[in-house]
Amino acid sequence: MATKAKPSKQSVKAKAKARKIVAKKAAKKKVVVQKKRVLAAKSVFQPTKIKLLRPVPSDIEIAQAGKLKPITQIAKELGIRETELELFGPYKAKIKLEILERLKSKPNGIYVDVTAITPTPLGEGKTTTTVGLSQALGAHLGKKVITAIRQPSQGPTFGIKGGAAGGGYSQVIPMEDFNLHLTGDIHAITAAHNLVAAALDARVMHEKMQDDEKLFNALCPVDKKGNRKFSPTMLRRLKKLGISKTNPNDLTPEERSRFARLDIDEKTITWRRVIDINDRFLREVEVGRGKDEAGHEHMSGYDITVASEIMAVLALTTSLEDMRDRFGKMVVATNKQGEAVSVEDLGVAGAVTVLMKDAIKPNLMQTLEGTPATVHAGPFANIAHGQSSIIADMIALKLVGKDGFVVTESGFGADIGMEKFFNIKCRYSGLIPQVVVLVATVRALKMHGGGPKVVAGKPLAPEYTDENLELLQAGLPNLERHIQNALKFGVNVVVAVNSFATDTKAEVEMIREAALKMGAMDAVVSTHWADGGKGAKALAEAVVKASKTPSKFQFLYSLEKSIKEKIETIAAEIYRADGVDYTPEAEEQIARYTRLGFDKLPICMAKTHLSFSTDATKKGAPTGFRITVREIRASVGAGFLYPILGDMRTMPGLPTRPVFYDVDLDLETGKVVGLF
């Protein structure tokens, strides 16, 4: 019988090697499959679990303990491609505007605005409610959701209110980044605004010192070959003047004069400087005191950066091209013939756009429970229109899709922020809100019922921390008026009773029952500050239900009405004023703006946020008062006129004990402490 040949050592080694190669390939394939599974899992929203501690720690302690997802994961869960992001470290990014082109055929989601009753100086948790509601929708109800809120000013961050990222277990994180520099948008606005101010003063000075020929030669110098040329912004000015020539040498002497000399009437200059801190001593300043500027001294002043028209443009623009056009239209003064002088006329609109080209991209962040948030723009609602950007909302509504939610917020009380959200922001965006969430608190309604004065930084009086149904009952008319005002716009109203630890069941139930009788579709007690999204789940369910109920949105006034008619409509319908008085300065400005064709713009009232009236001490639902329009400024580029009512200021001041006393850096850990 033949014996089987024994395999050679070489053959055994070859087979073993082959098996290793096969095993290695199989292992690699398994790793690839696992990676694909991980990536697929990451593209599905995964909520971040939070541990609720008692007592509730400070906002910054909660924020710093929060578990952050990489911002690339937040983007992936939303369906944002990596090529559509610009990263600013691991936890924040900007969204490129090209995403709108890719998503243009996608249906919009459901648009929700969070507003509030007339607040105490402490604020009533509007941002906290916005974030808590979003966390509830996304992390607890499984809805696709984006929180769309403003970037805060450093003024209140270091002044009275502290941080503005929400509070408790309903915050946007990283909280320190949110409240401070973020990605530099507000710094860009400061630089761009002050560039315009520098260009304006320099132009006035140079025109005084040069005749028409020297001025033209300076603006269009001859190069080494003997040629001149117009810059792009100059060609825009020529078009405005009705001059179609593109070669400077072809201009007649009269055309050269018209082109080169702006002939600004210095008494009509409205463009001031800005800085993003509360510096009351810069409200009125004299500039031009240097020896080289002798003879050109004049009064100027500073507003807070978030009151800049450039900020307003950022919030209301819809594209890069639109932003460039709006910057050019911003009016800084009129000339001695009574014609408007714009930023385009100054030749600086293009440079302003370059400074703002990155700021136009919305910032992407996240909440404590891992739901996405866009943070963009930040105008004050008592000075400007007080809304986050249209661009951010447009992108967000496409990303969440038909059944998703975009929860945004309008500044201060509904008489200011909500009114401007509807009449200005929605008018320019074309986006229609389905639901208004009106935030109310026991303490604010007690204040409106005649409770003791509420002062930031001081303990609340016992009336606010002990049950007092009589005081609360007396303050309910403030809630009723805000509900009525929201219903005038044809939207569904849900009242969120933002409950604090000292509130009693009887108190919150009184508000809830009253709100339903006043016309709210629902009224829900919410504990999101202490409980995160779980505490706002009932509120989220009410919002979902309200969003499915038909509504019929409408504006409060037609743009065809005169300036005074629009002002008086807001005063009568929203504030319930008996009438409006105008100073001689305001009368002259109304006549000028009407003559210049600015009378078809919407109105952006600048007034105190602490009362329906212009008197901050008048609480509740005051009647029998008139309002006074002190002056009216034209934000033509942003697209509104803003009357300044009473003694409203565009630069806040610091209190005796600002919150910056508490802000410091832990030198061992490198963490910020005391921010809020």
PDB file of C-alpha atoms in Angstrom, residues 348-577:
ATOM      1  CA  VAL A 348     -16.278 101.982   2.268  1.00  0.00           C
ATOM      2  CA  ALA A 349     -19.166  99.528   1.697  1.00  0.00           C
ATOM      3  CA  GLY A 350     -16.940  96.961  -0.009  1.00  0.00           C
ATOM      4  CA  ALA A 351     -14.404  97.059   2.821  1.00  0.00           C
ATOM      5  CA  VAL A 352     -17.212  96.648   5.373  1.00  0.00           C
ATOM      6  CA  THR A 353     -18.404  93.569   3.491  1.00  0.00           C
ATOM      7  CA  VAL A 354     -14.891  92.098   3.533  1.00  0.00           C
ATOM      8  CA  LEU A 355     -14.752  92.554   7.318  1.00  0.00           C
ATOM      9  CA  MET A 356     -18.143  90.841   7.607  1.00  0.00           C
ATOM     10  CA  LYS A 357     -17.715  88.034   5.050  1.00  0.00           C
ATOM     11  CA  ASP A 358     -17.156  85.376   7.730  1.00  0.00           C
ATOM     12  CA  ALA A 359     -19.536  86.846  10.297  1.00  0.00           C
ATOM     13  CA  ILE A 360     -22.478  86.177   7.965  1.00  0.00           C
ATOM     14  CA  LYS A 361     -22.032  82.421   8.485  1.00  0.00           C
ATOM     15  CA  PRO A 362     -24.133  81.131  11.426  1.00  0.00           C
ATOM     16  CA  ASN A 363     -22.372  79.505  14.378  1.00  0.00           C
ATOM     17  CA  LEU A 364     -23.204  75.893  15.240  1.00  0.00           C
ATOM     18  CA  MET A 365     -23.196  74.792  18.904  1.00  0.00           C
ATOM     19  CA  GLN A 366     -25.141  72.372  21.130  1.00  0.00           C
ATOM     20  CA  THR A 367     -27.312  72.224  24.238  1.00  0.00           C
ATOM     21  CA  LEU A 368     -26.555  70.272  27.414  1.00  0.00           C
ATOM     22  CA  GLU A 369     -28.652  67.383  26.044  1.00  0.00           C
ATOM     23  CA  GLY A 370     -26.863  67.308  22.706  1.00  0.00           C
ATOM     24  CA  THR A 371     -29.521  68.991  20.566  1.00  0.00           C
ATOM     25  CA  PRO A 372     -28.096  71.404  17.962  1.00  0.00           C
ATOM     26  CA  ALA A 373     -28.155  75.186  18.275  1.00  0.00           C
ATOM     27  CA  THR A 374     -27.383  78.002  15.869  1.00  0.00           C
ATOM     28  CA  VAL A 375     -26.073  81.164  17.509  1.00  0.00           C
ATOM     29  CA  HIS A 376     -25.993  84.195  15.248  1.00  0.00           C
ATOM     30  CA  ALA A 377     -26.367  87.982  15.454  1.00  0.00           C
ATOM     31  CA  GLY A 378     -27.443  89.792  18.599  1.00  0.00           C
ATOM     32  CA  PRO A 379     -29.202  93.150  18.349  1.00  0.00           C
ATOM     33  CA  PHE A 380     -30.844  94.529  21.528  1.00  0.00           C
ATOM     34  CA  ALA A 381     -34.645  94.376  21.268  1.00  0.00           C
ATOM     35  CA  ASN A 382     -35.181  97.571  23.253  1.00  0.00           C
ATOM     36  CA  ILE A 383     -32.872  99.454  20.858  1.00  0.00           C
ATOM     37  CA  ALA A 384     -32.892  97.463  17.613  1.00  0.00           C
ATOM     38  CA  HIS A 385     -35.105  94.579  16.460  1.00  0.00           C
ATOM     39  CA  GLY A 386     -33.655  91.972  18.833  1.00  0.00           C
ATOM     40  CA  GLN A 387     -33.668  88.809  16.742  1.00  0.00           C
ATOM     41  CA  SER A 388     -31.191  86.131  15.754  1.00  0.00           C
ATOM     42  CA  SER A 389     -30.462  86.005  12.044  1.00  0.00           C
ATOM     43  CA  ILE A 390     -32.751  85.180   9.152  1.00  0.00           C
ATOM     44  CA  ILE A 391     -29.858  83.260   7.548  1.00  0.00           C
ATOM     45  CA  ALA A 392     -29.582  80.936  10.569  1.00  0.00           C
ATOM     46  CA  ASP A 393     -33.345  80.345  10.579  1.00  0.00           C
ATOM     47  CA  MET A 394     -33.426  79.664   6.839  1.00  0.00           C
ATOM     48  CA  ILE A 395     -30.705  77.027   7.165  1.00  0.00           C
ATOM     49  CA  ALA A 396     -32.230  75.525  10.311  1.00  0.00           C
ATOM     50  CA  LEU A 397     -35.727  75.202   8.827  1.00  0.00           C
ATOM     51  CA  LYS A 398     -34.303  73.287   5.850  1.00  0.00           C
ATOM     52  CA  LEU A 399     -32.145  71.039   8.029  1.00  0.00           C
ATOM     53  CA  VAL A 400     -34.982  69.936  10.341  1.00  0.00           C
ATOM     54  CA  GLY A 401     -37.333  69.284   7.428  1.00  0.00           C
ATOM     55  CA  LYS A 402     -41.123  69.174   7.230  1.00  0.00           C
ATOM     56  CA  ASP A 403     -41.877  67.652  10.643  1.00  0.00           C
ATOM     57  CA  GLY A 404     -38.964  69.222  12.519  1.00  0.00           C
ATOM     58  CA  PHE A 405     -38.921  72.325  14.708  1.00  0.00           C
ATOM     59  CA  VAL A 406     -36.880  75.523  14.786  1.00  0.00           C
ATOM     60  CA  VAL A 407     -37.287  77.231  18.147  1.00  0.00           C
ATOM     61  CA  THR A 408     -36.130  80.842  18.052  1.00  0.00           C
ATOM     62  CA  GLU A 409     -36.427  83.683  20.536  1.00  0.00           C
ATOM     63  CA  SER A 410     -37.280  87.375  20.297  1.00  0.00           C
ATOM     64  CA  GLY A 411     -35.787  89.780  22.802  1.00  0.00           C
ATOM     65  CA  PHE A 412     -37.420  91.143  25.960  1.00  0.00           C
ATOM     66  CA  GLY A 413     -41.229  91.249  26.286  1.00  0.00           C
ATOM     67  CA  ALA A 414     -43.732  90.490  23.541  1.00  0.00           C
ATOM     68  CA  ASP A 415     -44.553  94.202  23.151  1.00  0.00           C
ATOM     69  CA  ILE A 416     -40.998  94.765  21.901  1.00  0.00           C
ATOM     70  CA  GLY A 417     -39.318  91.598  20.631  1.00  0.00           C
ATOM     71  CA  MET A 418     -42.324  89.667  19.348  1.00  0.00           C
ATOM     72  CA  GLU A 419     -43.832  92.710  17.626  1.00  0.00           C
ATOM     73  CA  LYS A 420     -40.538  93.323  15.796  1.00  0.00           C
ATOM     74  CA  PHE A 421     -40.110  89.619  15.034  1.00  0.00           C
ATOM     75  CA  PHE A 422     -43.425  89.630  13.189  1.00  0.00           C
ATOM     76  CA  ASN A 423     -43.452  93.095  11.607  1.00  0.00           C
ATOM     77  CA  ILE A 424     -39.768  93.292  10.633  1.00  0.00           C
ATOM     78  CA  LYS A 425     -38.017  89.916  10.615  1.00  0.00           C
ATOM     79  CA  CYS A 426     -40.874  87.829   9.200  1.00  0.00           C
ATOM     80  CA  ARG A 427     -41.605  90.551   6.653  1.00  0.00           C
ATOM     81  CA  TYR A 428     -38.065  90.327   5.240  1.00  0.00           C
ATOM     82  CA  SER A 429     -37.604  86.563   5.593  1.00  0.00           C
ATOM     83  CA  GLY A 430     -40.985  85.466   4.294  1.00  0.00           C
ATOM     84  CA  LEU A 431     -40.914  82.766   6.993  1.00  0.00           C
ATOM     85  CA  ILE A 432     -44.232  82.189   8.738  1.00  0.00           C
ATOM     86  CA  PRO A 433     -44.335  81.235  12.434  1.00  0.00           C
ATOM     87  CA  GLN A 434     -46.894  78.671  13.546  1.00  0.00           C
ATOM     88  CA  VAL A 435     -46.649  79.037  17.336  1.00  0.00           C
ATOM     89  CA  VAL A 436     -45.747  81.666  19.930  1.00  0.00           C
ATOM     90  CA  VAL A 437     -44.584  80.474  23.343  1.00  0.00           C
ATOM     91  CA  LEU A 438     -45.218  83.207  25.918  1.00  0.00           C
ATOM     92  CA  VAL A 439     -43.074  82.835  29.045  1.00  0.00           C
ATOM     93  CA  ALA A 440     -44.621  83.991  32.322  1.00  0.00           C
ATOM     94  CA  THR A 441     -43.350  83.792  35.896  1.00  0.00           C
ATOM     95  CA  VAL A 442     -45.000  84.128  39.282  1.00  0.00           C
ATOM     96  CA  ARG A 443     -42.501  86.768  40.376  1.00  0.00           C
ATOM     97  CA  ALA A 444     -43.013  88.996  37.310  1.00  0.00           C
ATOM     98  CA  LEU A 445     -46.797  88.890  37.624  1.00  0.00           C
ATOM     99  CA  LYS A 446     -46.552  89.704  41.337  1.00  0.00           C
ATOM    100  CA  MET A 447     -44.394  92.697  40.412  1.00  0.00           C
ATOM    101  CA  HIS A 448     -47.081  93.796  37.938  1.00  0.00           C
ATOM    102  CA  GLY A 449     -49.670  93.362  40.670  1.00  0.00           C
ATOM    103  CA  GLY A 450     -47.965  96.004  42.792  1.00  0.00           C
ATOM    104  CA  GLY A 451     -45.156  94.040  44.443  1.00  0.00           C
ATOM    105  CA  PRO A 452     -42.014  95.735  45.786  1.00  0.00           C
ATOM    106  CA  LYS A 453     -39.344  96.947  43.370  1.00  0.00           C
ATOM    107  CA  VAL A 454     -37.167  94.169  41.939  1.00  0.00           C
ATOM    108  CA  VAL A 455     -33.487  95.142  41.786  1.00  0.00           C
ATOM    109  CA  ALA A 456     -30.795  93.038  40.120  1.00  0.00           C
ATOM    110  CA  GLY A 457     -28.199  91.858  42.615  1.00  0.00           C
ATOM    111  CA  LYS A 458     -30.476  92.268  45.642  1.00  0.00           C
ATOM    112  CA  PRO A 459     -32.554  89.534  47.358  1.00  0.00           C
ATOM    113  CA  LEU A 460     -36.223  89.312  46.427  1.00  0.00           C
ATOM    114  CA  ALA A 461     -38.755  90.645  48.937  1.00  0.00           C
ATOM    115  CA  PRO A 462     -40.872  88.042  50.822  1.00  0.00           C
ATOM    116  CA  GLU A 463     -43.884  88.896  48.653  1.00  0.00           C
ATOM    117  CA  TYR A 464     -42.089  87.122  45.803  1.00  0.00           C
ATOM    118  CA  THR A 465     -40.942  84.036  47.693  1.00  0.00           C
ATOM    119  CA  ASP A 466     -44.070  83.448  49.828  1.00  0.00           C
ATOM    120  CA  GLU A 467     -47.461  82.509  48.431  1.00  0.00           C
ATOM    121  CA  ASN A 468     -49.503  85.626  47.663  1.00  0.00           C
ATOM    122  CA  LEU A 469     -52.463  84.895  45.400  1.00  0.00           C
ATOM    123  CA  GLU A 470     -53.962  88.362  45.760  1.00  0.00           C
ATOM    124  CA  LEU A 471     -50.807  90.045  44.450  1.00  0.00           C
ATOM    125  CA  LEU A 472     -50.550  87.512  41.645  1.00  0.00           C
ATOM    126  CA  GLN A 473     -54.184  88.018  40.645  1.00  0.00           C
ATOM    127  CA  ALA A 474     -53.612  91.765  40.398  1.00  0.00           C
ATOM    128  CA  GLY A 475     -50.744  91.237  37.939  1.00  0.00           C
ATOM    129  CA  LEU A 476     -52.583  88.949  35.508  1.00  0.00           C
ATOM    130  CA  PRO A 477     -53.753  91.801  33.198  1.00  0.00           C
ATOM    131  CA  ASN A 478     -50.144  92.069  31.956  1.00  0.00           C
ATOM    132  CA  LEU A 479     -50.309  88.448  30.803  1.00  0.00           C
ATOM    133  CA  GLU A 480     -53.699  89.001  29.195  1.00  0.00           C
ATOM    134  CA  ARG A 481     -52.508  91.977  27.163  1.00  0.00           C
ATOM    135  CA  HIS A 482     -49.526  90.042  25.806  1.00  0.00           C
ATOM    136  CA  ILE A 483     -51.745  87.097  24.827  1.00  0.00           C
ATOM    137  CA  GLN A 484     -54.159  89.468  23.081  1.00  0.00           C
ATOM    138  CA  ASN A 485     -51.276  91.097  21.204  1.00  0.00           C
ATOM    139  CA  ALA A 486     -49.948  87.746  19.961  1.00  0.00           C
ATOM    140  CA  LEU A 487     -53.426  86.709  18.812  1.00  0.00           C
ATOM    141  CA  LYS A 488     -53.675  89.888  16.725  1.00  0.00           C
ATOM    142  CA  PHE A 489     -51.005  88.401  14.453  1.00  0.00           C
ATOM    143  CA  GLY A 490     -53.070  85.239  13.934  1.00  0.00           C
ATOM    144  CA  VAL A 491     -50.678  82.760  15.559  1.00  0.00           C
ATOM    145  CA  ASN A 492     -51.400  80.046  18.121  1.00  0.00           C
ATOM    146  CA  VAL A 493     -50.278  80.930  21.658  1.00  0.00           C
ATOM    147  CA  VAL A 494     -48.950  78.539  24.294  1.00  0.00           C
ATOM    148  CA  VAL A 495     -48.121  79.993  27.712  1.00  0.00           C
ATOM    149  CA  ALA A 496     -45.087  78.527  29.488  1.00  0.00           C
ATOM    150  CA  VAL A 497     -45.198  79.091  33.229  1.00  0.00           C
ATOM    151  CA  ASN A 498     -41.485  79.068  34.039  1.00  0.00           C
ATOM    152  CA  SER A 499     -41.660  77.727  37.578  1.00  0.00           C
ATOM    153  CA  PHE A 500     -39.130  78.574  40.295  1.00  0.00           C
ATOM    154  CA  ALA A 501     -38.538  76.611  43.498  1.00  0.00           C
ATOM    155  CA  THR A 502     -40.434  79.165  45.616  1.00  0.00           C
ATOM    156  CA  ASP A 503     -43.607  79.021  43.484  1.00  0.00           C
ATOM    157  CA  THR A 504     -46.563  77.192  45.023  1.00  0.00           C
ATOM    158  CA  LYS A 505     -48.959  74.871  43.199  1.00  0.00           C
ATOM    159  CA  ALA A 506     -51.816  77.298  43.784  1.00  0.00           C
ATOM    160  CA  GLU A 507     -49.851  80.148  42.193  1.00  0.00           C
ATOM    161  CA  VAL A 508     -48.800  78.333  39.033  1.00  0.00           C
ATOM    162  CA  GLU A 509     -52.281  76.859  38.648  1.00  0.00           C
ATOM    163  CA  MET A 510     -53.794  80.350  38.896  1.00  0.00           C
ATOM    164  CA  ILE A 511     -51.626  81.508  35.988  1.00  0.00           C
ATOM    165  CA  ARG A 512     -52.386  78.408  33.952  1.00  0.00           C
ATOM    166  CA  GLU A 513     -56.157  78.683  34.355  1.00  0.00           C
ATOM    167  CA  ALA A 514     -56.124  82.425  33.656  1.00  0.00           C
ATOM    168  CA  ALA A 515     -54.073  81.987  30.468  1.00  0.00           C
ATOM    169  CA  LEU A 516     -56.574  79.485  29.056  1.00  0.00           C
ATOM    170  CA  LYS A 517     -59.479  81.885  29.736  1.00  0.00           C
ATOM    171  CA  MET A 518     -57.477  84.698  28.072  1.00  0.00           C
ATOM    172  CA  GLY A 519     -57.257  82.848  24.751  1.00  0.00           C
ATOM    173  CA  ALA A 520     -54.074  80.788  24.955  1.00  0.00           C
ATOM    174  CA  MET A 521     -54.362  77.415  23.232  1.00  0.00           C
ATOM    175  CA  ASP A 522     -52.611  75.830  26.197  1.00  0.00           C
ATOM    176  CA  ALA A 523     -50.750  76.819  29.354  1.00  0.00           C
ATOM    177  CA  VAL A 524     -48.134  74.519  30.828  1.00  0.00           C
ATOM    178  CA  VAL A 525     -45.980  74.606  33.945  1.00  0.00           C
ATOM    179  CA  SER A 526     -42.354  73.959  33.006  1.00  0.00           C
ATOM    180  CA  THR A 527     -39.385  73.087  35.256  1.00  0.00           C
ATOM    181  CA  HIS A 528     -36.640  72.966  32.633  1.00  0.00           C
ATOM    182  CA  TRP A 529     -34.191  75.054  34.690  1.00  0.00           C
ATOM    183  CA  ALA A 530     -34.032  72.363  37.353  1.00  0.00           C
ATOM    184  CA  ASP A 531     -34.933  69.321  35.231  1.00  0.00           C
ATOM    185  CA  GLY A 532     -33.665  70.058  31.730  1.00  0.00           C
ATOM    186  CA  GLY A 533     -35.677  68.803  28.761  1.00  0.00           C
ATOM    187  CA  LYS A 534     -37.591  66.359  30.966  1.00  0.00           C
ATOM    188  CA  GLY A 535     -39.077  69.348  32.825  1.00  0.00           C
ATOM    189  CA  ALA A 536     -40.294  70.884  29.543  1.00  0.00           C
ATOM    190  CA  LYS A 537     -41.756  67.708  28.031  1.00  0.00           C
ATOM    191  CA  ALA A 538     -45.376  68.752  28.664  1.00  0.00           C
ATOM    192  CA  LEU A 539     -44.599  72.162  27.144  1.00  0.00           C
ATOM    193  CA  ALA A 540     -43.091  70.486  24.087  1.00  0.00           C
ATOM    194  CA  GLU A 541     -46.186  68.307  23.675  1.00  0.00           C
ATOM    195  CA  ALA A 542     -48.386  71.423  23.846  1.00  0.00           C
ATOM    196  CA  VAL A 543     -46.250  73.139  21.191  1.00  0.00           C
ATOM    197  CA  VAL A 544     -46.439  70.107  18.894  1.00  0.00           C
ATOM    198  CA  LYS A 545     -50.230  70.077  19.266  1.00  0.00           C
ATOM    199  CA  ALA A 546     -50.503  73.833  18.663  1.00  0.00           C
ATOM    200  CA  SER A 547     -48.328  73.557  15.548  1.00  0.00           C
ATOM    201  CA  LYS A 548     -50.878  71.169  14.020  1.00  0.00           C
ATOM    202  CA  THR A 549     -53.750  73.595  14.579  1.00  0.00           C
ATOM    203  CA  PRO A 550     -54.406  75.913  11.612  1.00  0.00           C
ATOM    204  CA  SER A 551     -53.328  79.526  12.031  1.00  0.00           C
ATOM    205  CA  LYS A 552     -53.532  82.596   9.818  1.00  0.00           C
ATOM    206  CA  PHE A 553     -50.543  84.884  10.272  1.00  0.00           C
ATOM    207  CA  GLN A 554     -50.935  88.571   9.425  1.00  0.00           C
ATOM    208  CA  PHE A 555     -48.896  91.748   9.854  1.00  0.00           C
ATOM    209  CA  LEU A 556     -50.065  94.510  12.164  1.00  0.00           C
ATOM    210  CA  TYR A 557     -49.737  97.280   9.570  1.00  0.00           C
ATOM    211  CA  SER A 558     -49.197  97.878   5.874  1.00  0.00           C
ATOM    212  CA  LEU A 559     -45.906  99.404   4.729  1.00  0.00           C
ATOM    213  CA  GLU A 560     -47.931 101.787   2.579  1.00  0.00           C
ATOM    214  CA  LYS A 561     -49.030 103.676   5.684  1.00  0.00           C
ATOM    215  CA  SER A 562     -47.182 106.866   6.585  1.00  0.00           C
ATOM    216  CA  ILE A 563     -44.408 106.928   9.201  1.00  0.00           C
ATOM    217  CA  LYS A 564     -46.735 108.449  11.787  1.00  0.00           C
ATOM    218  CA  GLU A 565     -49.559 106.017  10.996  1.00  0.00           C
ATOM    219  CA  LYS A 566     -47.266 103.043  11.568  1.00  0.00           C
ATOM    220  CA  ILE A 567     -45.877 104.471  14.813  1.00  0.00           C
ATOM    221  CA  GLU A 568     -49.378 105.254  16.070  1.00  0.00           C
ATOM    222  CA  THR A 569     -50.689 101.797  15.116  1.00  0.00           C
ATOM    223  CA  ILE A 570     -48.002 100.122  17.243  1.00  0.00           C
ATOM    224  CA  ALA A 571     -48.576 102.601  20.086  1.00  0.00           C
ATOM    225  CA  ALA A 572     -52.331 102.051  20.117  1.00  0.00           C
ATOM    226  CA  GLU A 573     -52.590  98.348  19.273  1.00  0.00           C
ATOM    227  CA  ILE A 574     -49.572  96.960  21.165  1.00  0.00           C
ATOM    228  CA  TYR A 575     -48.892  99.456  23.983  1.00  0.00           C
ATOM    229  CA  ARG A 576     -52.509 100.727  24.360  1.00  0.00           C
ATOM    230  CA  ALA A 577     -51.307 104.347  24.444  1.00  0.00           C
TER     231      ALA A 577
END
